[in-house]
mmCIF file of C-alpha atoms in Angstrom:
data_model
loop_
_atom_site.group_PDB
_atom_site.id
_atom_site.type_symbol
_atom_site.label_atom_id
_atom_site.label_comp_id
_atom_site.label_asym_id
_atom_site.label_seq_id
_atom_site.Cartn_x
_atom_site.Cartn_y
_atom_site.Cartn_z
ATOM 1 C CA UNK R 109 -24.211 -6.074 61.481
ATOM 2 C CA UNK R 110 -22.562 -5.742 58.074
ATOM 3 C CA UNK R 111 -22.839 -9.502 57.468
ATOM 4 C CA UNK R 112 -26.519 -9.483 58.465
ATOM 5 C CA UNK R 113 -27.247 -6.522 56.180
ATOM 6 C CA UNK R 114 -25.456 -8.187 53.250
ATOM 7 C CA UNK R 115 -27.288 -11.470 53.773
ATOM 8 C CA UNK R 116 -30.693 -9.791 53.973
ATOM 9 C CA UNK R 117 -29.884 -7.497 51.014
ATOM 10 C CA UNK R 118 -29.007 -10.537 48.880
ATOM 11 C CA UNK R 119 -32.696 -11.434 48.978
ATOM 12 C CA UNK R 120 -33.751 -7.768 48.599
ATOM 13 C CA UNK R 121 -34.891 -7.614 52.193
ATOM 14 C CA UNK R 122 -34.745 -4.609 54.509
ATOM 15 C CA UNK R 123 -32.919 -4.347 57.807
ATOM 16 C CA UNK R 124 -32.972 -2.075 60.787
ATOM 17 C CA UNK R 125 -29.827 -2.613 62.834
ATOM 18 C CA UNK R 126 -29.001 -1.082 66.189
ATOM 19 C CA UNK R 127 -25.244 -1.436 66.381
ATOM 20 C CA UNK R 128 -24.287 0.994 69.089
ATOM 21 C CA UNK R 129 -24.520 4.645 69.799
ATOM 22 C CA UNK R 130 -22.707 7.530 71.399
ATOM 23 C CA UNK R 131 -25.813 9.614 71.682
ATOM 24 C CA UNK R 132 -25.833 13.222 72.745
ATOM 25 C CA UNK R 133 -28.053 16.059 73.831
ATOM 26 C CA UNK R 134 -27.219 19.709 73.253
ATOM 27 C CA UNK R 135 -28.421 22.167 75.892
ATOM 28 C CA UNK R 136 -28.031 25.670 74.549
ATOM 29 C CA UNK R 137 -28.083 28.985 76.379
ATOM 30 C CA UNK R 138 -31.850 29.338 75.859
ATOM 31 C CA UNK R 139 -32.848 25.856 77.089
ATOM 32 C CA UNK R 140 -35.676 25.272 79.525
ATOM 33 C CA UNK R 141 -33.908 23.184 82.157
ATOM 34 C CA UNK R 142 -37.236 22.106 83.665
ATOM 35 C CA UNK R 143 -37.719 20.104 80.458
ATOM 36 C CA UNK R 144 -34.094 19.194 79.802
ATOM 37 C CA UNK R 145 -33.137 17.727 83.193
ATOM 38 C CA UNK R 146 -35.776 14.962 83.447
ATOM 39 C CA UNK R 147 -35.216 14.076 79.797
ATOM 40 C CA UNK R 148 -31.466 13.796 80.267
ATOM 41 C CA UNK R 149 -31.828 11.728 83.430
ATOM 42 C CA UNK R 150 -34.283 9.285 81.892
ATOM 43 C CA UNK R 151 -32.268 9.034 78.677
ATOM 44 C CA UNK R 152 -29.062 8.313 80.569
ATOM 45 C CA UNK R 153 -30.231 6.050 83.397
ATOM 46 C CA UNK R 154 -33.681 4.757 82.441
ATOM 47 C CA UNK R 155 -32.270 1.401 81.350
ATOM 48 C CA UNK R 156 -28.998 1.704 83.289
ATOM 49 C CA UNK R 157 -27.361 3.033 80.135
ATOM 50 C CA UNK R 158 -27.800 -0.344 78.444
ATOM 51 C CA UNK R 159 -29.673 0.636 75.312
ATOM 52 C CA UNK R 160 -28.232 1.726 71.985
ATOM 53 C CA UNK R 161 -30.056 5.042 72.267
ATOM 54 C CA UNK R 162 -29.037 5.813 75.860
ATOM 55 C CA UNK R 163 -27.812 9.366 76.373
ATOM 56 C CA UNK R 164 -24.057 9.312 76.925
ATOM 57 C CA UNK R 165 -22.934 12.873 76.259
ATOM 58 C CA UNK R 166 -24.486 16.233 77.126
ATOM 59 C CA UNK R 167 -23.102 19.342 75.503
ATOM 60 C CA UNK R 168 -24.055 22.403 77.501
ATOM 61 C CA UNK R 169 -23.518 26.070 76.697
ATOM 62 C CA UNK R 170 -20.898 27.533 79.016
ATOM 63 C CA UNK R 171 -23.417 30.061 80.400
ATOM 64 C CA UNK R 172 -25.717 27.251 81.609
ATOM 65 C CA UNK R 173 -23.126 24.648 82.621
ATOM 66 C CA UNK R 174 -23.011 25.331 86.368
ATOM 67 C CA UNK R 175 -26.802 25.394 86.721
ATOM 68 C CA UNK R 176 -27.318 22.250 84.638
ATOM 69 C CA UNK R 177 -24.564 20.432 86.515
ATOM 70 C CA UNK R 178 -26.121 21.316 89.866
ATOM 71 C CA UNK R 179 -29.595 20.246 88.767
ATOM 72 C CA UNK R 180 -28.396 16.980 87.244
ATOM 73 C CA UNK R 181 -26.418 16.049 90.354
ATOM 74 C CA UNK R 182 -29.493 16.778 92.484
ATOM 75 C CA UNK R 183 -31.682 14.672 90.173
ATOM 76 C CA UNK R 184 -29.189 11.783 90.162
ATOM 77 C CA UNK R 185 -29.215 11.748 93.975
ATOM 78 C CA UNK R 186 -32.924 10.900 93.761
ATOM 79 C CA UNK R 187 -32.608 7.973 91.321
ATOM 80 C CA UNK R 188 -34.050 4.853 92.926
ATOM 81 C CA UNK R 189 -31.831 1.866 92.124
ATOM 82 C CA UNK R 190 -33.161 -1.637 92.599
ATOM 83 C CA UNK R 191 -35.577 -4.218 91.298
ATOM 84 C CA UNK R 192 -36.817 -2.912 87.930
ATOM 85 C CA UNK R 193 -40.163 -4.658 88.502
ATOM 86 C CA UNK R 194 -40.904 -2.283 91.393
ATOM 87 C CA UNK R 195 -42.880 0.762 90.270
ATOM 88 C CA UNK R 196 -40.707 3.330 92.063
ATOM 89 C CA UNK R 197 -37.418 1.976 90.676
ATOM 90 C CA UNK R 198 -35.848 4.028 87.900
ATOM 91 C CA UNK R 199 -32.656 2.011 87.401
ATOM 92 C CA UNK R 200 -32.076 -1.719 87.602
ATOM 93 C CA UNK R 201 -28.814 -3.674 87.508
ATOM 94 C CA UNK R 202 -26.242 -4.018 84.790
ATOM 95 C CA UNK R 203 -26.417 -7.236 82.793
ATOM 96 C CA UNK R 204 -23.476 -9.049 84.426
ATOM 97 C CA UNK R 205 -20.197 -8.772 86.342
ATOM 98 C CA UNK R 206 -18.270 -7.968 83.159
ATOM 99 C CA UNK R 207 -20.503 -4.925 82.572
ATOM 100 C CA UNK R 208 -19.768 -3.735 86.123
ATOM 101 C CA UNK R 209 -16.030 -4.088 85.437
ATOM 102 C CA UNK R 210 -16.361 -2.104 82.192
ATOM 103 C CA UNK R 211 -18.282 0.593 84.077
ATOM 104 C CA UNK R 212 -15.542 0.842 86.719
ATOM 105 C CA UNK R 213 -12.826 0.838 84.064
ATOM 106 C CA UNK R 214 -14.514 3.630 82.071
ATOM 107 C CA UNK R 215 -14.796 5.837 85.149
ATOM 108 C CA UNK R 216 -11.158 5.183 86.088
ATOM 109 C CA UNK R 217 -10.069 5.989 82.530
ATOM 110 C CA UNK R 218 -12.071 9.229 82.511
ATOM 111 C CA UNK R 219 -10.458 10.249 85.815
ATOM 112 C CA UNK R 220 -6.985 9.480 84.465
ATOM 113 C CA UNK R 221 -7.728 11.702 81.460
ATOM 114 C CA UNK R 222 -8.579 14.569 83.825
ATOM 115 C CA UNK R 223 -12.310 14.055 84.231
ATOM 116 C CA UNK R 224 -14.092 14.954 87.410
ATOM 117 C CA UNK R 225 -16.730 12.574 88.750
ATOM 118 C CA UNK R 226 -19.535 14.829 89.934
ATOM 119 C CA UNK R 227 -21.639 12.038 91.406
ATOM 120 C CA UNK R 228 -22.045 8.284 91.340
ATOM 121 C CA UNK R 229 -19.390 5.856 90.283
ATOM 122 C CA UNK R 230 -19.944 3.343 93.059
ATOM 123 C CA UNK R 231 -20.904 -0.321 92.965
ATOM 124 C CA UNK R 232 -23.640 -1.742 95.163
ATOM 125 C CA UNK R 233 -23.810 -5.344 96.246
ATOM 126 C CA UNK R 234 -25.195 -7.927 96.072
ATOM 127 C CA UNK R 235 -25.943 -8.092 92.387
ATOM 128 C CA UNK R 236 -24.697 -5.992 89.490
ATOM 129 C CA UNK R 237 -25.978 -2.639 90.688
ATOM 130 C CA UNK R 238 -24.015 0.562 90.126
ATOM 131 C CA UNK R 239 -24.610 4.213 90.907
ATOM 132 C CA UNK R 240 -25.246 6.315 87.794
ATOM 133 C CA UNK R 241 -22.331 8.673 87.260
ATOM 134 C CA UNK R 242 -21.905 12.133 85.825
ATOM 135 C CA UNK R 243 -18.387 13.016 84.695
ATOM 136 C CA UNK R 244 -17.231 16.457 83.617
ATOM 137 C CA UNK R 245 -15.182 15.613 80.534
ATOM 138 C CA UNK R 246 -13.787 16.656 77.179
ATOM 139 C CA UNK R 247 -15.294 15.314 73.986
ATOM 140 C CA UNK R 248 -12.013 14.353 72.359
ATOM 141 C CA UNK R 249 -11.019 11.874 75.064
ATOM 142 C CA UNK R 250 -11.067 8.315 73.725
ATOM 143 C CA UNK R 251 -13.208 7.115 76.649
ATOM 144 C CA UNK R 252 -15.861 9.710 75.814
ATOM 145 C CA UNK R 253 -15.849 8.494 72.223
ATOM 146 C CA UNK R 254 -16.249 4.872 73.357
ATOM 147 C CA UNK R 255 -19.675 3.415 73.987
ATOM 148 C CA UNK R 256 -19.856 1.993 77.496
ATOM 149 C CA UNK R 257 -23.099 0.137 78.055
ATOM 150 C CA UNK R 258 -23.492 1.616 81.526
ATOM 151 C CA UNK R 259 -24.990 4.709 83.194
ATOM 152 C CA UNK R 260 -22.113 7.147 82.677
ATOM 153 C CA UNK R 261 -23.036 10.611 81.451
ATOM 154 C CA UNK R 262 -20.286 12.885 80.158
ATOM 155 C CA UNK R 263 -20.966 16.587 80.665
ATOM 156 C CA UNK R 264 -19.104 18.761 78.152
ATOM 157 C CA UNK R 265 -19.150 22.552 77.803
ATOM 158 C CA UNK R 266 -19.239 24.515 74.558
ATOM 159 C CA UNK R 267 -19.051 28.201 73.713
ATOM 160 C CA UNK R 268 -21.198 28.524 70.602
ATOM 161 C CA UNK R 269 -23.980 26.438 69.144
ATOM 162 C CA UNK R 270 -21.801 25.740 66.105
ATOM 163 C CA UNK R 271 -19.090 24.358 68.393
ATOM 164 C CA UNK R 272 -21.633 22.222 70.248
ATOM 165 C CA UNK R 273 -22.978 20.769 67.008
ATOM 166 C CA UNK R 274 -19.458 20.127 65.736
ATOM 167 C CA UNK R 275 -18.526 18.232 68.913
ATOM 168 C CA UNK R 276 -21.833 16.351 68.816
ATOM 169 C CA UNK R 277 -21.158 15.202 65.262
ATOM 170 C CA UNK R 278 -17.538 14.239 65.980
ATOM 171 C CA UNK R 279 -18.628 10.817 67.265
ATOM 172 C CA UNK R 280 -18.036 7.852 64.988
ATOM 173 C CA UNK R 281 -21.441 6.398 65.742
ATOM 174 C CA UNK R 282 -24.740 7.459 67.142
ATOM 175 C CA UNK R 283 -28.410 6.659 66.838
ATOM 176 C CA UNK R 284 -30.164 9.499 68.598
ATOM 177 C CA UNK R 285 -29.681 13.144 69.366
ATOM 178 C CA UNK R 286 -31.642 16.069 70.724
ATOM 179 C CA UNK R 287 -31.354 19.751 71.371
ATOM 180 C CA UNK R 288 -32.999 21.742 74.112
ATOM 181 C CA UNK R 289 -33.608 25.373 73.226
ATOM 182 C CA UNK R 290 -36.388 27.907 73.409
ATOM 183 C CA UNK R 291 -34.855 29.844 70.524
ATOM 184 C CA UNK R 292 -36.289 28.427 67.298
ATOM 185 C CA UNK R 293 -34.145 30.776 65.243
#
């Protein structure tokens, strides 16, 4: 990306480069979960986690964590995996066998760090189909700070909005972010 930007800049051109993202959503104590849950699910699994703006981390206020976790797990159990050309399919396959291996490796690494897989994590055959996963995690783990182009969502609790924002911004890269709150103050 740097080389492309330099080359284009040498002729005074403009670039827009998508070079990866560790995108997050903050769900605060005042969030409307009826709006947040479908947004999180689509952002995390809508393209099988294979887009630079896919949602990878969700920071949730401690007071809402159990409810959000329960609702996300329920929503993930309803994700239709299959041919992306079919109208009822939400999630298609990963790009290739290497992507499936990286998906499996990321989940194993998260477990080794102490993460708990709340749902998903399996591989379906034939093809490069996987089950979207939700992992209860900690933001500082290297695997959480690594972009895995796969449908793995890390669920991370925070105690104050300031803490949530600080953890959100602790990523080295990111292209998109959002906050769900009904408290505009």
